[in-house]
PDB file of N, CA and C in Angstrom:
ATOM      1  N   MET A   1       0.868  -1.246  -0.216  1.00  0.00           N
ATOM      2  CA  MET A   1       0.097  -0.060  -0.079  1.00  0.00           C
ATOM      3  C   MET A   1       1.025   1.200  -0.210  1.00  0.00           C
ATOM      4  N   LEU A   2       1.875   1.264   0.682  1.00  0.00           N
ATOM      5  CA  LEU A   2       2.806   2.210   0.970  1.00  0.00           C
ATOM      6  C   LEU A   2       3.301   2.881  -0.513  1.00  0.00           C
ATOM      7  N   MET A   3       3.881   1.540  -1.179  1.00  0.00           N
ATOM      8  CA  MET A   3       4.506   1.676  -2.649  1.00  0.00           C
ATOM      9  C   MET A   3       3.830   2.555  -3.673  1.00  0.00           C
ATOM     10  N   SER A   4       1.939   1.655  -3.518  1.00  0.00           N
ATOM     11  CA  SER A   4       1.293   2.620  -4.310  1.00  0.00           C
ATOM     12  C   SER A   4       0.951   4.109  -4.003  1.00  0.00           C
ATOM     13  N   VAL A   5       0.974   4.355  -2.885  1.00  0.00           N
ATOM     14  CA  VAL A   5       0.752   5.944  -2.501  1.00  0.00           C
ATOM     15  C   VAL A   5       1.895   6.704  -3.172  1.00  0.00           C
ATOM     16  N   LEU A   6       3.510   5.698  -2.680  1.00  0.00           N
ATOM     17  CA  LEU A   6       4.321   6.975  -2.961  1.00  0.00           C
ATOM     18  C   LEU A   6       4.411   6.836  -4.446  1.00  0.00           C
ATOM     19  N   ASN A   7       4.404   5.731  -4.969  1.00  0.00           N
ATOM     20  CA  ASN A   7       4.317   5.862  -6.798  1.00  0.00           C
ATOM     21  C   ASN A   7       3.042   6.718  -6.989  1.00  0.00           C
ATOM     22  N   CYS A   8       2.087   7.137  -6.832  1.00  0.00           N
ATOM     23  CA  CYS A   8       0.670   8.049  -7.115  1.00  0.00           C
ATOM     24  C   CYS A   8       1.707   9.282  -6.432  1.00  0.00           C
ATOM     25  N   LEU A   9       1.964   9.772  -5.370  1.00  0.00           N
ATOM     26  CA  LEU A   9       2.754  10.903  -4.904  1.00  0.00           C
ATOM     27  C   LEU A   9       3.733  11.451  -6.060  1.00  0.00           C
ATOM     28  N   PHE A  10       4.657  10.658  -6.950  1.00  0.00           N
ATOM     29  CA  PHE A  10       5.507  10.987  -7.200  1.00  0.00           C
ATOM     30  C   PHE A  10       5.223  11.291  -8.867  1.00  0.00           C
ATOM     31  N   ASP A  11       3.945  10.353  -9.366  1.00  0.00           N
ATOM     32  CA  ASP A  11       3.425  10.419 -10.499  1.00  0.00           C
ATOM     33  C   ASP A  11       2.956  11.464 -10.546  1.00  0.00           C
ATOM     34  N   SER A  12       2.145  12.051  -9.368  1.00  0.00           N
ATOM     35  CA  SER A  12       1.049  13.220  -9.435  1.00  0.00           C
ATOM     36  C   SER A  12       2.193  14.530  -9.375  1.00  0.00           C
ATOM     37  N   LEU A  13       3.246  14.521  -8.841  1.00  0.00           N
ATOM     38  CA  LEU A  13       4.153  15.922  -8.414  1.00  0.00           C
ATOM     39  C   LEU A  13       4.942  15.689  -9.866  1.00  0.00           C
ATOM     40  N   SER A  14       5.231  14.488 -10.015  1.00  0.00           N
ATOM     41  CA  SER A  14       5.565  14.711 -11.805  1.00  0.00           C
ATOM     42  C   SER A  14       4.864  15.500 -12.422  1.00  0.00           C
ATOM     43  N   HIS A  15       3.477  15.300 -12.556  1.00  0.00           N
ATOM     44  CA  HIS A  15       2.733  15.680 -13.976  1.00  0.00           C
ATOM     45  C   HIS A  15       3.078  17.319 -13.397  1.00  0.00           C
ATOM     46  N   VAL A  16       2.640  18.030 -12.161  1.00  0.00           N
ATOM     47  CA  VAL A  16       2.113  19.091 -11.833  1.00  0.00           C
ATOM     48  C   VAL A  16       3.457  19.712 -12.045  1.00  0.00           C
ATOM     49  N   LEU A  17       4.461  19.250 -11.907  1.00  0.00           N
ATOM     50  CA  LEU A  17       5.709  19.534 -11.808  1.00  0.00           C
ATOM     51  C   LEU A  17       6.547  19.543 -13.407  1.00  0.00           C
ATOM     52  N   ARG A  18       5.503  19.172 -14.322  1.00  0.00           N
ATOM     53  CA  ARG A  18       6.048  18.986 -15.647  1.00  0.00           C
ATOM     54  C   ARG A  18       7.602  17.760 -15.981  1.00  0.00           C
ATOM     55  N   LYS A  19       7.592  17.125 -15.001  1.00  0.00           N
ATOM     56  CA  LYS A  19       8.735  16.399 -15.361  1.00  0.00           C
ATOM     57  C   LYS A  19       9.808  16.391 -14.491  1.00  0.00           C
ATOM     58  N   ASN A  20       9.815  17.835 -13.753  1.00  0.00           N
ATOM     59  CA  ASN A  20      10.801  18.010 -13.313  1.00  0.00           C
ATOM     60  C   ASN A  20      10.757  18.367 -11.560  1.00  0.00           C
ATOM     61  N   VAL A  21      10.891  17.233 -10.889  1.00  0.00           N
ATOM     62  CA  VAL A  21      10.745  16.852  -9.790  1.00  0.00           C
ATOM     63  C   VAL A  21      12.113  17.039  -9.008  1.00  0.00           C
ATOM     64  N   GLU A  22      12.313  17.948  -8.484  1.00  0.00           N
ATOM     65  CA  GLU A  22      13.860  18.615  -8.118  1.00  0.00           C
ATOM     66  C   GLU A  22      13.511  19.572  -6.653  1.00  0.00           C
ATOM     67  N   ARG A  23      14.592  19.376  -5.643  1.00  0.00           N
ATOM     68  CA  ARG A  23      14.538  19.751  -4.489  1.00  0.00           C
ATOM     69  C   ARG A  23      14.098  21.292  -4.911  1.00  0.00           C
ATOM     70  N   ARG A  24      14.273  21.859  -5.872  1.00  0.00           N
ATOM     71  CA  ARG A  24      14.396  23.643  -6.241  1.00  0.00           C
ATOM     72  C   ARG A  24      12.890  23.918  -6.589  1.00  0.00           C
ATOM     73  N   CYS A  25      12.722  22.732  -7.761  1.00  0.00           N
ATOM     74  CA  CYS A  25      11.284  23.374  -8.061  1.00  0.00           C
ATOM     75  C   CYS A  25      10.238  22.313  -6.969  1.00  0.00           C
ATOM     76  N   LEU A  26      10.113  21.648  -6.151  1.00  0.00           N
ATOM     77  CA  LEU A  26       9.374  21.334  -5.241  1.00  0.00           C
ATOM     78  C   LEU A  26       9.287  22.920  -4.381  1.00  0.00           C
ATOM     79  N   LEU A  27      10.567  23.252  -3.975  1.00  0.00           N
ATOM     80  CA  LEU A  27       9.699  24.298  -2.969  1.00  0.00           C
ATOM     81  C   LEU A  27       9.273  25.336  -3.372  1.00  0.00           C
ATOM     82  N   ASP A  28       9.477  25.609  -5.182  1.00  0.00           N
ATOM     83  CA  ASP A  28       8.847  26.828  -5.708  1.00  0.00           C
ATOM     84  C   ASP A  28       7.931  26.504  -5.855  1.00  0.00           C
ATOM     85  N   ASN A  29       7.126  25.463  -5.983  1.00  0.00           N
ATOM     86  CA  ASN A  29       5.892  25.239  -6.171  1.00  0.00           C
ATOM     87  C   ASN A  29       4.893  24.523  -5.126  1.00  0.00           C
ATOM     88  N   MET A  30       5.400  24.782  -3.890  1.00  0.00           N
ATOM     89  CA  MET A  30       4.802  24.332  -2.686  1.00  0.00           C
ATOM     90  C   MET A  30       3.253  23.996  -2.200  1.00  0.00           C
ATOM     91  N   GLU A  31       2.712  25.139  -2.882  1.00  0.00           N
ATOM     92  CA  GLU A  31       1.296  24.869  -2.642  1.00  0.00           C
ATOM     93  C   GLU A  31       0.995  24.055  -3.859  1.00  0.00           C
ATOM     94  N   GLY A  32       1.368  23.594  -4.749  1.00  0.00           N
ATOM     95  CA  GLY A  32       0.907  22.857  -5.627  1.00  0.00           C
ATOM     96  C   GLY A  32       1.121  21.243  -5.099  1.00  0.00           C
ATOM     97  N   VAL A  33       2.347  21.011  -4.209  1.00  0.00           N
ATOM     98  CA  VAL A  33       2.657  20.102  -3.719  1.00  0.00           C
ATOM     99  C   VAL A  33       1.444  19.460  -2.495  1.00  0.00           C
ATOM    100  N   PHE A  34       1.581  20.900  -1.909  1.00  0.00           N
ATOM    101  CA  PHE A  34       0.741  20.738  -0.617  1.00  0.00           C
ATOM    102  C   PHE A  34      -0.866  19.933  -1.018  1.00  0.00           C
ATOM    103  N   LEU A  35      -1.478  20.324  -2.064  1.00  0.00           N
ATOM    104  CA  LEU A  35      -2.520  20.203  -2.805  1.00  0.00           C
ATOM    105  C   LEU A  35      -2.210  18.637  -3.197  1.00  0.00           C
ATOM    106  N   VAL A  36      -1.495  18.099  -4.087  1.00  0.00           N
ATOM    107  CA  VAL A  36      -1.320  17.097  -3.697  1.00  0.00           C
ATOM    108  C   VAL A  36      -1.563  15.993  -2.738  1.00  0.00           C
ATOM    109  N   VAL A  37      -0.539  16.419  -1.610  1.00  0.00           N
ATOM    110  CA  VAL A  37      -0.522  15.202  -0.879  1.00  0.00           C
ATOM    111  C   VAL A  37      -1.673  15.410  -0.299  1.00  0.00           C
ATOM    112  N   ASP A  38      -2.665  16.648   0.020  1.00  0.00           N
ATOM    113  CA  ASP A  38      -3.818  16.583   0.666  1.00  0.00           C
ATOM    114  C   ASP A  38      -4.654  15.560  -0.145  1.00  0.00           C
ATOM    115  N   GLU A  39      -5.060  15.857  -1.162  1.00  0.00           N
ATOM    116  CA  GLU A  39      -5.559  15.137  -2.050  1.00  0.00           C
ATOM    117  C   GLU A  39      -5.276  13.537  -1.946  1.00  0.00           C
ATOM    118  N   ILE A  40      -4.000  12.648  -1.862  1.00  0.00           N
ATOM    119  CA  ILE A  40      -3.792  11.671  -1.658  1.00  0.00           C
ATOM    120  C   ILE A  40      -4.082  11.345  -0.432  1.00  0.00           C
ATOM    121  N   ILE A  41      -3.745  11.795   0.881  1.00  0.00           N
ATOM    122  CA  ILE A  41      -4.087  11.762   2.169  1.00  0.00           C
ATOM    123  C   ILE A  41      -4.231  12.413   3.102  1.00  0.00           C
ATOM    124  N   ASP A  42      -5.509  12.353   3.922  1.00  0.00           N
ATOM    125  CA  ASP A  42      -6.137  13.133   4.780  1.00  0.00           C
ATOM    126  C   ASP A  42      -6.167  12.847   5.800  1.00  0.00           C
ATOM    127  N   GLY A  43      -5.417  13.315   7.053  1.00  0.00           N
ATOM    128  CA  GLY A  43      -5.650  12.684   8.474  1.00  0.00           C
ATOM    129  C   GLY A  43      -5.304  11.936   8.878  1.00  0.00           C
ATOM    130  N   GLY A  44      -4.161  11.223   8.010  1.00  0.00           N
ATOM    131  CA  GLY A  44      -3.688   9.830   8.277  1.00  0.00           C
ATOM    132  C   GLY A  44      -4.214   9.019   7.310  1.00  0.00           C
ATOM    133  N   VAL A  45      -5.603   9.086   6.683  1.00  0.00           N
ATOM    134  CA  VAL A  45      -6.183   8.337   6.009  1.00  0.00           C
ATOM    135  C   VAL A  45      -5.852   8.286   4.372  1.00  0.00           C
ATOM    136  N   ILE A  46      -5.542   6.971   3.859  1.00  0.00           N
ATOM    137  CA  ILE A  46      -4.969   7.168   2.130  1.00  0.00           C
ATOM    138  C   ILE A  46      -6.481   7.354   1.753  1.00  0.00           C
ATOM    139  N   LEU A  47      -6.973   8.357   0.861  1.00  0.00           N
ATOM    140  CA  LEU A  47      -7.894   8.633   0.237  1.00  0.00           C
ATOM    141  C   LEU A  47      -7.752   8.257  -1.402  1.00  0.00           C
ATOM    142  N   GLU A  48      -6.413   8.012  -1.866  1.00  0.00           N
ATOM    143  CA  GLU A  48      -6.623   7.835  -3.572  1.00  0.00           C
ATOM    144  C   GLU A  48      -5.152   7.895  -3.928  1.00  0.00           C
ATOM    145  N   SER A  49      -5.150   6.553  -4.958  1.00  0.00           N
ATOM    146  CA  SER A  49      -3.524   6.205  -5.074  1.00  0.00           C
ATOM    147  C   SER A  49      -3.578   5.836  -6.533  1.00  0.00           C
ATOM    148  N   ASP A  50      -4.654   6.554  -7.482  1.00  0.00           N
ATOM    149  CA  ASP A  50      -4.341   6.905  -8.651  1.00  0.00           C
ATOM    150  C   ASP A  50      -3.794   8.002  -9.201  1.00  0.00           C
ATOM    151  N   PRO A  51      -3.147   8.423  -9.562  1.00  0.00           N
ATOM    152  CA  PRO A  51      -2.689   9.641 -10.148  1.00  0.00           C
ATOM    153  C   PRO A  51      -3.310  10.763 -10.971  1.00  0.00           C
ATOM    154  N   GLN A  52      -3.989   9.811 -12.030  1.00  0.00           N
ATOM    155  CA  GLN A  52      -4.804  10.653 -12.795  1.00  0.00           C
ATOM    156  C   GLN A  52      -6.144  11.297 -11.816  1.00  0.00           C
ATOM    157  N   GLN A  53      -6.530  10.296 -10.752  1.00  0.00           N
ATOM    158  CA  GLN A  53      -7.872  10.778  -9.999  1.00  0.00           C
ATOM    159  C   GLN A  53      -7.597  12.010  -9.023  1.00  0.00           C
ATOM    160  N   VAL A  54      -5.866  12.252  -8.904  1.00  0.00           N
ATOM    161  CA  VAL A  54      -5.310  13.029  -8.287  1.00  0.00           C
ATOM    162  C   VAL A  54      -5.266  14.593  -9.029  1.00  0.00           C
ATOM    163  N   LEU A  55      -4.842  14.153  -9.910  1.00  0.00           N
ATOM    164  CA  LEU A  55      -4.604  15.106 -10.871  1.00  0.00           C
ATOM    165  C   LEU A  55      -5.876  16.275 -11.364  1.00  0.00           C
ATOM    166  N   GLN A  56      -6.751  15.111 -11.167  1.00  0.00           N
ATOM    167  CA  GLN A  56      -8.229  15.674 -11.433  1.00  0.00           C
ATOM    168  C   GLN A  56      -8.280  16.690 -10.211  1.00  0.00           C
ATOM    169  N   LYS A  57      -8.870  16.409  -9.456  1.00  0.00           N
ATOM    170  CA  LYS A  57      -8.602  16.837  -8.188  1.00  0.00           C
ATOM    171  C   LYS A  57      -8.419  18.190  -7.959  1.00  0.00           C
ATOM    172  N   VAL A  58      -6.988  17.793  -8.151  1.00  0.00           N
ATOM    173  CA  VAL A  58      -6.097  19.331  -7.961  1.00  0.00           C
ATOM    174  C   VAL A  58      -6.283  20.330  -8.782  1.00  0.00           C
ATOM    175  N   ASN A  59      -6.616  20.013 -10.377  1.00  0.00           N
ATOM    176  CA  ASN A  59      -6.384  20.921 -11.293  1.00  0.00           C
ATOM    177  C   ASN A  59      -7.955  21.485 -10.909  1.00  0.00           C
ATOM    178  N   TYR A  60      -9.282  21.028 -10.360  1.00  0.00           N
ATOM    179  CA  TYR A  60     -10.639  21.187 -10.405  1.00  0.00           C
ATOM    180  C   TYR A  60     -10.256  22.430  -9.401  1.00  0.00           C
ATOM    181  N   ARG A  61      -9.765  22.009  -7.983  1.00  0.00           N
ATOM    182  CA  ARG A  61      -9.363  22.892  -7.130  1.00  0.00           C
ATOM    183  C   ARG A  61      -8.459  24.704  -7.011  1.00  0.00           C
ATOM    184  N   ALA A  62      -7.872  24.022  -7.958  1.00  0.00           N
ATOM    185  CA  ALA A  62      -6.746  25.420  -8.510  1.00  0.00           C
ATOM    186  C   ALA A  62      -7.308  26.252  -9.521  1.00  0.00           C
ATOM    187  N   ASP A  63      -8.441  25.852 -10.306  1.00  0.00           N
ATOM    188  CA  ASP A  63      -9.141  26.421 -10.898  1.00  0.00           C
ATOM    189  C   ASP A  63     -10.177  27.238 -10.267  1.00  0.00           C
ATOM    190  N   ASP A  64     -10.737  26.746  -9.192  1.00  0.00           N
ATOM    191  CA  ASP A  64     -11.888  27.501  -8.558  1.00  0.00           C
ATOM    192  C   ASP A  64     -11.930  28.427  -7.336  1.00  0.00           C
ATOM    193  N   ASN A  65     -10.318  27.583  -7.198  1.00  0.00           N
ATOM    194  CA  ASN A  65     -10.374  28.373  -5.531  1.00  0.00           C
ATOM    195  C   ASN A  65      -8.406  28.757  -5.828  1.00  0.00           C
ATOM    196  N   PRO A  66      -8.133  30.253  -6.271  1.00  0.00           N
ATOM    197  CA  PRO A  66      -6.725  30.901  -6.346  1.00  0.00           C
ATOM    198  C   PRO A  66      -6.252  30.483  -4.722  1.00  0.00           C
ATOM    199  N   LEU A  67      -4.949  30.117  -4.848  1.00  0.00           N
ATOM    200  CA  LEU A  67      -4.331  30.303  -3.702  1.00  0.00           C
ATOM    201  C   LEU A  67      -3.792  31.508  -3.105  1.00  0.00           C
ATOM    202  N   THR A  68      -3.947  31.264  -1.720  1.00  0.00           N
ATOM    203  CA  THR A  68      -2.993  32.836  -1.687  1.00  0.00           C
ATOM    204  C   THR A  68      -1.964  32.476   0.297  1.00  0.00           C
ATOM    205  N   GLU A  69      -1.142  33.061   0.000  1.00  0.00           N
ATOM    206  CA  GLU A  69      -0.248  32.588   1.426  1.00  0.00           C
ATOM    207  C   GLU A  69      -1.145  32.254   2.362  1.00  0.00           C
ATOM    208  N   GLN A  70      -2.089  33.605   2.627  1.00  0.00           N
ATOM    209  CA  GLN A  70      -2.959  32.850   3.687  1.00  0.00           C
ATOM    210  C   GLN A  70      -3.789  31.561   3.804  1.00  0.00           C
ATOM    211  N   SER A  71      -4.300  31.535   2.439  1.00  0.00           N
ATOM    212  CA  SER A  71      -5.154  30.069   2.634  1.00  0.00           C
ATOM    213  C   SER A  71      -4.623  29.225   2.188  1.00  0.00           C
ATOM    214  N   VAL A  72      -3.139  29.090   2.159  1.00  0.00           N
ATOM    215  CA  VAL A  72      -2.239  27.834   2.352  1.00  0.00           C
ATOM    216  C   VAL A  72      -1.608  27.716   3.755  1.00  0.00           C
ATOM    217  N   ALA A  73      -1.426  28.601   4.791  1.00  0.00           N
ATOM    218  CA  ALA A  73      -1.420  28.865   6.095  1.00  0.00           C
ATOM    219  C   ALA A  73      -2.333  28.552   6.586  1.00  0.00           C
ATOM    220  N   GLN A  74      -3.616  28.788   6.781  1.00  0.00           N
ATOM    221  CA  GLN A  74      -4.668  28.340   7.274  1.00  0.00           C
ATOM    222  C   GLN A  74      -4.880  27.021   7.089  1.00  0.00           C
ATOM    223  N   HIS A  75      -4.933  26.289   5.561  1.00  0.00           N
ATOM    224  CA  HIS A  75      -4.812  24.854   5.577  1.00  0.00           C
ATOM    225  C   HIS A  75      -4.381  24.078   6.191  1.00  0.00           C
ATOM    226  N   LEU A  76      -2.714  24.353   6.155  1.00  0.00           N
ATOM    227  CA  LEU A  76      -1.697  23.930   7.197  1.00  0.00           C
ATOM    228  C   LEU A  76      -1.733  23.973   8.339  1.00  0.00           C
ATOM    229  N   THR A  77      -2.053  25.018   9.124  1.00  0.00           N
ATOM    230  CA  THR A  77      -2.577  24.636  10.117  1.00  0.00           C
ATOM    231  C   THR A  77      -3.910  24.316  10.581  1.00  0.00           C
ATOM    232  N   GLU A  78      -4.818  23.984  10.071  1.00  0.00           N
ATOM    233  CA  GLU A  78      -5.898  23.180  10.302  1.00  0.00           C
ATOM    234  C   GLU A  78      -5.155  21.639  10.074  1.00  0.00           C
ATOM    235  N   LYS A  79      -4.801  21.363   9.245  1.00  0.00           N
ATOM    236  CA  LYS A  79      -3.896  20.153   9.247  1.00  0.00           C
ATOM    237  C   LYS A  79      -2.991  19.266  10.085  1.00  0.00           C
ATOM    238  N   LEU A  80      -2.168  20.285  10.912  1.00  0.00           N
ATOM    239  CA  LEU A  80      -1.209  20.259  11.777  1.00  0.00           C
ATOM    240  C   LEU A  80      -2.113  19.549  13.165  1.00  0.00           C
ATOM    241  N   ALA A  81      -3.075  20.170  13.251  1.00  0.00           N
ATOM    242  CA  ALA A  81      -4.147  20.796  14.280  1.00  0.00           C
ATOM    243  C   ALA A  81      -4.794  18.957  14.525  1.00  0.00           C
ATOM    244  N   LEU A  82      -5.255  18.924  13.116  1.00  0.00           N
ATOM    245  CA  LEU A  82      -5.909  17.337  12.877  1.00  0.00           C
ATOM    246  C   LEU A  82      -4.969  16.243  13.124  1.00  0.00           C
ATOM    247  N   THR A  83      -3.535  16.587  12.507  1.00  0.00           N
ATOM    248  CA  THR A  83      -2.561  15.741  12.689  1.00  0.00           C
ATOM    249  C   THR A  83      -2.194  15.496  14.347  1.00  0.00           C
ATOM    250  N   THR A  84      -2.160  16.154  14.997  1.00  0.00           N
ATOM    251  CA  THR A  84      -1.741  16.473  16.635  1.00  0.00           C
ATOM    252  C   THR A  84      -2.836  15.798  17.106  1.00  0.00           C
ATOM    253  N   ASN A  85      -4.054  15.840  16.993  1.00  0.00           N
ATOM    254  CA  ASN A  85      -5.249  15.141  17.585  1.00  0.00           C
ATOM    255  C   ASN A  85      -5.033  13.943  17.050  1.00  0.00           C
ATOM    256  N   VAL A  86      -4.520  13.435  16.138  1.00  0.00           N
ATOM    257  CA  VAL A  86      -4.741  11.848  15.504  1.00  0.00           C
ATOM    258  C   VAL A  86      -3.555  11.239  16.445  1.00  0.00           C
ATOM    259  N   LEU A  87      -2.549  11.990  16.638  1.00  0.00           N
ATOM    260  CA  LEU A  87      -1.639  11.540  17.325  1.00  0.00           C
ATOM    261  C   LEU A  87      -1.249  11.470  18.801  1.00  0.00           C
ATOM    262  N   GLN A  88      -2.167  12.199  19.416  1.00  0.00           N
ATOM    263  CA  GLN A  88      -2.787  12.318  20.740  1.00  0.00           C
ATOM    264  C   GLN A  88      -3.752  11.157  20.964  1.00  0.00           C
ATOM    265  N   SER A  89      -4.003  11.021  19.846  1.00  0.00           N
ATOM    266  CA  SER A  89      -5.185   9.739  20.374  1.00  0.00           C
ATOM    267  C   SER A  89      -4.761   8.424  20.514  1.00  0.00           C
ATOM    268  N   ALA A  90      -3.684   8.114  19.266  1.00  0.00           N
ATOM    269  CA  ALA A  90      -2.814   7.317  19.275  1.00  0.00           C
ATOM    270  C   ALA A  90      -1.967   6.736  20.773  1.00  0.00           C
ATOM    271  N   LYS A  91      -1.750   8.120  20.904  1.00  0.00           N
ATOM    272  CA  LYS A  91      -0.766   7.985  22.149  1.00  0.00           C
ATOM    273  C   LYS A  91      -1.638   7.403  23.220  1.00  0.00           C
ATOM    274  N   GLU A  92      -2.874   7.719  23.382  1.00  0.00           N
ATOM    275  CA  GLU A  92      -3.880   7.468  24.642  1.00  0.00           C
ATOM    276  C   GLU A  92      -4.459   5.943  24.280  1.00  0.00           C
ATOM    277  N   GLN A  93      -4.479   5.762  23.155  1.00  0.00           N
ATOM    278  CA  GLN A  93      -4.918   4.345  23.281  1.00  0.00           C
ATOM    279  C   GLN A  93      -3.884   3.300  23.405  1.00  0.00           C
ATOM    280  N   ILE A  94      -2.412   3.447  22.610  1.00  0.00           N
ATOM    281  CA  ILE A  94      -1.635   2.725  22.961  1.00  0.00           C
ATOM    282  C   ILE A  94      -1.409   2.775  24.649  1.00  0.00           C
ATOM    283  N   LYS A  95      -1.301   3.836  25.334  1.00  0.00           N
ATOM    284  CA  LYS A  95      -1.124   4.005  26.533  1.00  0.00           C
ATOM    285  C   LYS A  95      -2.632   2.876  27.533  1.00  0.00           C
ATOM    286  N   TRP A  96      -3.478   2.957  27.220  1.00  0.00           N
ATOM    287  CA  TRP A  96      -4.432   2.096  27.844  1.00  0.00           C
ATOM    288  C   TRP A  96      -4.521   0.905  27.681  1.00  0.00           C
ATOM    289  N   SER A  97      -3.708   0.414  26.423  1.00  0.00           N
ATOM    290  CA  SER A  97      -3.894  -1.322  25.865  1.00  0.00           C
ATOM    291  C   SER A  97      -2.584  -1.537  26.620  1.00  0.00           C
ATOM    292  N   ILE A  98      -1.530  -0.864  26.847  1.00  0.00           N
ATOM    293  CA  ILE A  98      -0.062  -1.430  27.742  1.00  0.00           C
ATOM    294  C   ILE A  98      -0.971  -1.405  29.331  1.00  0.00           C
ATOM    295  N   LEU A  99      -1.878  -0.525  29.631  1.00  0.00           N
ATOM    296  CA  LEU A  99      -1.782  -0.388  31.177  1.00  0.00           C
ATOM    297  C   LEU A  99      -3.252  -1.689  31.602  1.00  0.00           C
ATOM    298  N   LYS A 100      -3.736  -2.179  30.757  1.00  0.00           N
ATOM    299  CA  LYS A 100      -4.969  -3.518  30.697  1.00  0.00           C
ATOM    300  C   LYS A 100      -4.237  -4.786  31.505  1.00  0.00           C
TER     301      LYS A 100
END
């Protein structure tokens, strides 16, 4: 499953970045990278592993919702909060399973 997700990520980014998946290009196009990752994984759950589906969703969002620095920052803050909550919940579940 991990290989499928990583292949999807690479194929999607390769298409978005016009086959130029290098560090500098990734940094210059970080908003597109975040959109691709967000379409593949959300809240630690794998949503999509087909690059064509990811690209369709990313292109749809990019056309409808122009990105601003503020909207990207807000989106990242929301994702970070969700990830923190998921990790905290996992820690609690592990703690209680060990204490039983």
